[in-house]
């Protein structure tokens, strides 16, 4: 029901909740008797055309707009979208821009006029629709609840819409028969957000301030933002964190920062509980493979750069998670680390590491590195063994038949090196503590709608956006917001020792490429010691390889779909390898086809695939490059085992695949 004729509100609303959208206007006509010419125009306007899957409205009503002399609208909220139909000055038979999918909505807010004589309340929706060029742009729709005689009644109506929309965005199920009350609102999640300022050509911090912080503030999420300063800073931080005070850890960088977080969680004595902490990634780096897989899971079109960041931020605002498989990787020295992405050897790892000198180019560094790699194509002799999965995912091409054999390589594992921890300090936070940098306080958008603010927080805003004679609007504290939440003295036991180095946006300090290793974590029950023969049910192939890739999720990059059939929790590692003898042109065709995930349908005889539960790779070429999640590791024999659903990934709701 709209904000009009408050005396009839309870009767009309109880009826409307039981009606489909096609009968709403008919019921409104019969229950109010005689109507004005403007009211008759509302009846003449056809109802919004709703998809069958979402045709039952949660709420339906009539609102004005801001400023007050603007058009009037009929709003219908369903589980999938907000339908907007103009009623005045001229009803729309086919509303343009009248469908706002919830997948494009980050949050909502309620506001009030600063004019004492204005009894209306205001309801605003923060959206990120696609522009004609395909990119997303921020837009705010503000509606005026003005049907009741008093501000309190109009305020209650605006609040009811804000509560319902927030619940739908957070995955709380609602029905048209349900009473909308504040008790339905889910608890605001508390997120620890770690930003690598050196990611994305040094643009990660600025993109976080320009895009991430405004959006999660609009969504009403509570967060603490910390800027990392050196390699393994994030790993050390999460090792000493009081995890009970957080509902998730989100990295704003490439894949490398999430690699540190995961290995830090698994290198704690309480790793069994720590690894349950939901983790998320917002892409602001050169390699954004996991973000590409999250974007695909959310049903969005493939995207890169800021568009990919906005898509993943929208999914984060919606909430929702999926179990995430991890690989435990044992290196030649006997040390162990954990992977959420891939183990690579040969062409792909060469491109990844050798293109580091082109990091200033961003993701274009991989394109340049691939061109140089094709020009000097190398082959590597090695032995690949794997334990086949009991059930393999369906492939576009038949599986390859592989000979069975046993590895005879014997190695003596060396003891794992000791791990040293440096003192931590808070670099950027939303807490009112002495910091080496200005504090951040879960702000609203840095570019708020003039005269408006989010959910009752922030400074008083003034301006003449409403035009002459329109009093500006100010926040109406109806929904929980990080801007009006009481501050706590301290949220986590982070050492307040003097910083070892000041944070800066310049070049990162020189650090060792040797990753720290995990001493805790689950046991690898499928793997014999690295120097021992393999069981007879393993498959072994030996020969000359151009590349070998072991990957868990679908994407190897934001726009590279290496395993199109992979899922976050399918319990297998996807092995892809290319044998020697392939031409440069054929390898290039495979790389280009990987952008759409159809490289297996090329029928290339040099490209092979297998789904495995564990594998062992033994390079027989004395020199080469091995990477784990894009990080350089020691060269030599390596083996790994899948640990199904060991971690939890913040993915947002699943969408229809494009």
PDB file of C-alpha atoms in Angstrom, residues 493-595:
ATOM      1  CA  UNK A 493      44.161  -8.187  19.805  1.00  0.00           C
ATOM      2  CA  UNK A 494      46.384  -6.471  17.244  1.00  0.00           C
ATOM      3  CA  UNK A 495      49.681  -5.360  18.693  1.00  0.00           C
ATOM      4  CA  UNK A 496      50.053  -1.617  18.998  1.00  0.00           C
ATOM      5  CA  UNK A 497      53.820  -1.713  18.738  1.00  0.00           C
ATOM      6  CA  UNK A 498      55.446   1.067  16.701  1.00  0.00           C
ATOM      7  CA  UNK A 499      55.162   0.343  13.006  1.00  0.00           C
ATOM      8  CA  UNK A 500      58.137  -1.311  11.388  1.00  0.00           C
ATOM      9  CA  UNK A 501      57.614   0.754   8.264  1.00  0.00           C
ATOM     10  CA  UNK A 502      55.104   3.446   7.340  1.00  0.00           C
ATOM     11  CA  UNK A 503      52.385   2.609   4.859  1.00  0.00           C
ATOM     12  CA  UNK A 504      52.830   4.242   1.520  1.00  0.00           C
ATOM     13  CA  UNK A 505      51.487   4.003  -1.969  1.00  0.00           C
ATOM     14  CA  UNK A 506      54.951   3.731  -3.492  1.00  0.00           C
ATOM     15  CA  UNK A 507      56.843   0.603  -4.476  1.00  0.00           C
ATOM     16  CA  UNK A 508      56.611  -2.368  -2.124  1.00  0.00           C
ATOM     17  CA  UNK A 509      59.688  -3.148  -0.043  1.00  0.00           C
ATOM     18  CA  UNK A 510      61.990  -5.909  -1.261  1.00  0.00           C
ATOM     19  CA  UNK A 511      61.017  -9.251   0.226  1.00  0.00           C
ATOM     20  CA  UNK A 512      61.918 -12.877  -0.202  1.00  0.00           C
ATOM     21  CA  UNK A 513      59.955 -14.891  -2.752  1.00  0.00           C
ATOM     22  CA  UNK A 514      59.984 -17.944  -0.506  1.00  0.00           C
ATOM     23  CA  UNK A 515      56.492 -18.266   1.006  1.00  0.00           C
ATOM     24  CA  UNK A 516      56.027 -19.103   4.641  1.00  0.00           C
ATOM     25  CA  UNK A 517      54.802 -22.621   5.256  1.00  0.00           C
ATOM     26  CA  UNK A 518      52.009 -24.102   7.336  1.00  0.00           C
ATOM     27  CA  UNK A 519      52.834 -26.359  10.271  1.00  0.00           C
ATOM     28  CA  UNK A 520      49.213 -27.106  11.158  1.00  0.00           C
ATOM     29  CA  UNK A 521      46.226 -28.140   9.085  1.00  0.00           C
ATOM     30  CA  UNK A 522      44.629 -31.445   8.075  1.00  0.00           C
ATOM     31  CA  UNK A 523      46.688 -34.550   7.369  1.00  0.00           C
ATOM     32  CA  UNK A 524      47.237 -35.738   3.800  1.00  0.00           C
ATOM     33  CA  UNK A 525      45.908 -39.276   4.119  1.00  0.00           C
ATOM     34  CA  UNK A 526      45.956 -39.886   0.354  1.00  0.00           C
ATOM     35  CA  UNK A 527      49.623 -38.991  -0.105  1.00  0.00           C
ATOM     36  CA  UNK A 528      52.560 -41.255   0.685  1.00  0.00           C
ATOM     37  CA  UNK A 529      55.789 -39.471   1.662  1.00  0.00           C
ATOM     38  CA  UNK A 530      57.173 -37.513  -1.253  1.00  0.00           C
ATOM     39  CA  UNK A 531      60.065 -39.917  -1.673  1.00  0.00           C
ATOM     40  CA  UNK A 532      57.976 -43.106  -1.570  1.00  0.00           C
ATOM     41  CA  UNK A 533      56.498 -45.110  -4.468  1.00  0.00           C
ATOM     42  CA  UNK A 534      52.883 -44.449  -5.296  1.00  0.00           C
ATOM     43  CA  UNK A 535      50.053 -46.952  -4.850  1.00  0.00           C
ATOM     44  CA  UNK A 536      49.049 -49.038  -7.883  1.00  0.00           C
ATOM     45  CA  UNK A 537      45.739 -47.225  -8.390  1.00  0.00           C
ATOM     46  CA  UNK A 538      47.563 -44.038  -9.386  1.00  0.00           C
ATOM     47  CA  UNK A 539      48.040 -43.115 -13.049  1.00  0.00           C
ATOM     48  CA  UNK A 540      51.477 -41.958 -14.182  1.00  0.00           C
ATOM     49  CA  UNK A 541      52.588 -40.363 -17.445  1.00  0.00           C
ATOM     50  CA  UNK A 542      56.104 -39.270 -18.344  1.00  0.00           C
ATOM     51  CA  UNK A 543      57.364 -37.213 -21.224  1.00  0.00           C
ATOM     52  CA  UNK A 544      57.978 -33.741 -22.561  1.00  0.00           C
ATOM     53  CA  UNK A 545      55.466 -31.098 -21.483  1.00  0.00           C
ATOM     54  CA  UNK A 546      54.796 -27.526 -22.517  1.00  0.00           C
ATOM     55  CA  UNK A 547      52.675 -26.869 -19.434  1.00  0.00           C
ATOM     56  CA  UNK A 548      50.917 -28.559 -16.551  1.00  0.00           C
ATOM     57  CA  UNK A 549      48.104 -26.927 -14.595  1.00  0.00           C
ATOM     58  CA  UNK A 550      46.291 -28.225 -11.518  1.00  0.00           C
ATOM     59  CA  UNK A 551      43.329 -25.943 -10.795  1.00  0.00           C
ATOM     60  CA  UNK A 552      40.442 -25.974  -8.308  1.00  0.00           C
ATOM     61  CA  UNK A 553      37.960 -23.248  -9.418  1.00  0.00           C
ATOM     62  CA  UNK A 554      36.805 -22.599 -12.943  1.00  0.00           C
ATOM     63  CA  UNK A 555      38.916 -19.524 -13.656  1.00  0.00           C
ATOM     64  CA  UNK A 556      42.677 -19.078 -14.041  1.00  0.00           C
ATOM     65  CA  UNK A 557      42.203 -15.348 -14.523  1.00  0.00           C
ATOM     66  CA  UNK A 558      39.350 -12.881 -14.531  1.00  0.00           C
ATOM     67  CA  UNK A 559      38.807 -13.661 -18.220  1.00  0.00           C
ATOM     68  CA  UNK A 560      40.411 -17.128 -18.479  1.00  0.00           C
ATOM     69  CA  UNK A 561      38.129 -20.127 -17.907  1.00  0.00           C
ATOM     70  CA  UNK A 562      40.529 -23.045 -17.566  1.00  0.00           C
ATOM     71  CA  UNK A 563      38.026 -25.547 -16.100  1.00  0.00           C
ATOM     72  CA  UNK A 564      34.547 -24.418 -17.195  1.00  0.00           C
ATOM     73  CA  UNK A 565      32.817 -27.357 -15.468  1.00  0.00           C
ATOM     74  CA  UNK A 566      34.547 -26.817 -12.090  1.00  0.00           C
ATOM     75  CA  UNK A 567      32.686 -25.875  -8.923  1.00  0.00           C
ATOM     76  CA  UNK A 568      33.970 -24.463  -5.666  1.00  0.00           C
ATOM     77  CA  UNK A 569      33.111 -27.669  -3.802  1.00  0.00           C
ATOM     78  CA  UNK A 570      33.267 -30.499  -6.349  1.00  0.00           C
ATOM     79  CA  UNK A 571      35.982 -32.255  -4.334  1.00  0.00           C
ATOM     80  CA  UNK A 572      38.452 -32.705  -7.215  1.00  0.00           C
ATOM     81  CA  UNK A 573      41.461 -30.945  -8.680  1.00  0.00           C
ATOM     82  CA  UNK A 574      41.308 -30.431 -12.435  1.00  0.00           C
ATOM     83  CA  UNK A 575      44.530 -31.403 -14.221  1.00  0.00           C
ATOM     84  CA  UNK A 576      45.282 -29.952 -17.642  1.00  0.00           C
ATOM     85  CA  UNK A 577      48.520 -30.530 -19.505  1.00  0.00           C
ATOM     86  CA  UNK A 578      49.904 -29.874 -22.966  1.00  0.00           C
ATOM     87  CA  UNK A 579      52.502 -32.227 -24.419  1.00  0.00           C
ATOM     88  CA  UNK A 580      55.434 -31.163 -26.554  1.00  0.00           C
ATOM     89  CA  UNK A 581      55.042 -31.082 -30.299  1.00  0.00           C
ATOM     90  CA  UNK A 582      52.252 -28.527 -30.282  1.00  0.00           C
ATOM     91  CA  UNK A 583      52.752 -25.601 -32.629  1.00  0.00           C
ATOM     92  CA  UNK A 584      52.779 -22.025 -31.430  1.00  0.00           C
ATOM     93  CA  UNK A 585      49.619 -21.346 -33.433  1.00  0.00           C
ATOM     94  CA  UNK A 586      47.781 -24.289 -31.812  1.00  0.00           C
ATOM     95  CA  UNK A 587      48.873 -23.187 -28.335  1.00  0.00           C
ATOM     96  CA  UNK A 588      47.691 -19.671 -29.085  1.00  0.00           C
ATOM     97  CA  UNK A 589      44.304 -21.029 -30.201  1.00  0.00           C
ATOM     98  CA  UNK A 590      44.001 -22.869 -26.875  1.00  0.00           C
ATOM     99  CA  UNK A 591      44.794 -19.713 -24.902  1.00  0.00           C
ATOM    100  CA  UNK A 592      42.309 -17.658 -26.913  1.00  0.00           C
ATOM    101  CA  UNK A 593      39.593 -20.305 -26.579  1.00  0.00           C
ATOM    102  CA  UNK A 594      40.196 -20.361 -22.827  1.00  0.00           C
ATOM    103  CA  UNK A 595      38.645 -16.890 -22.645  1.00  0.00           C
TER     104      UNK A 595
END
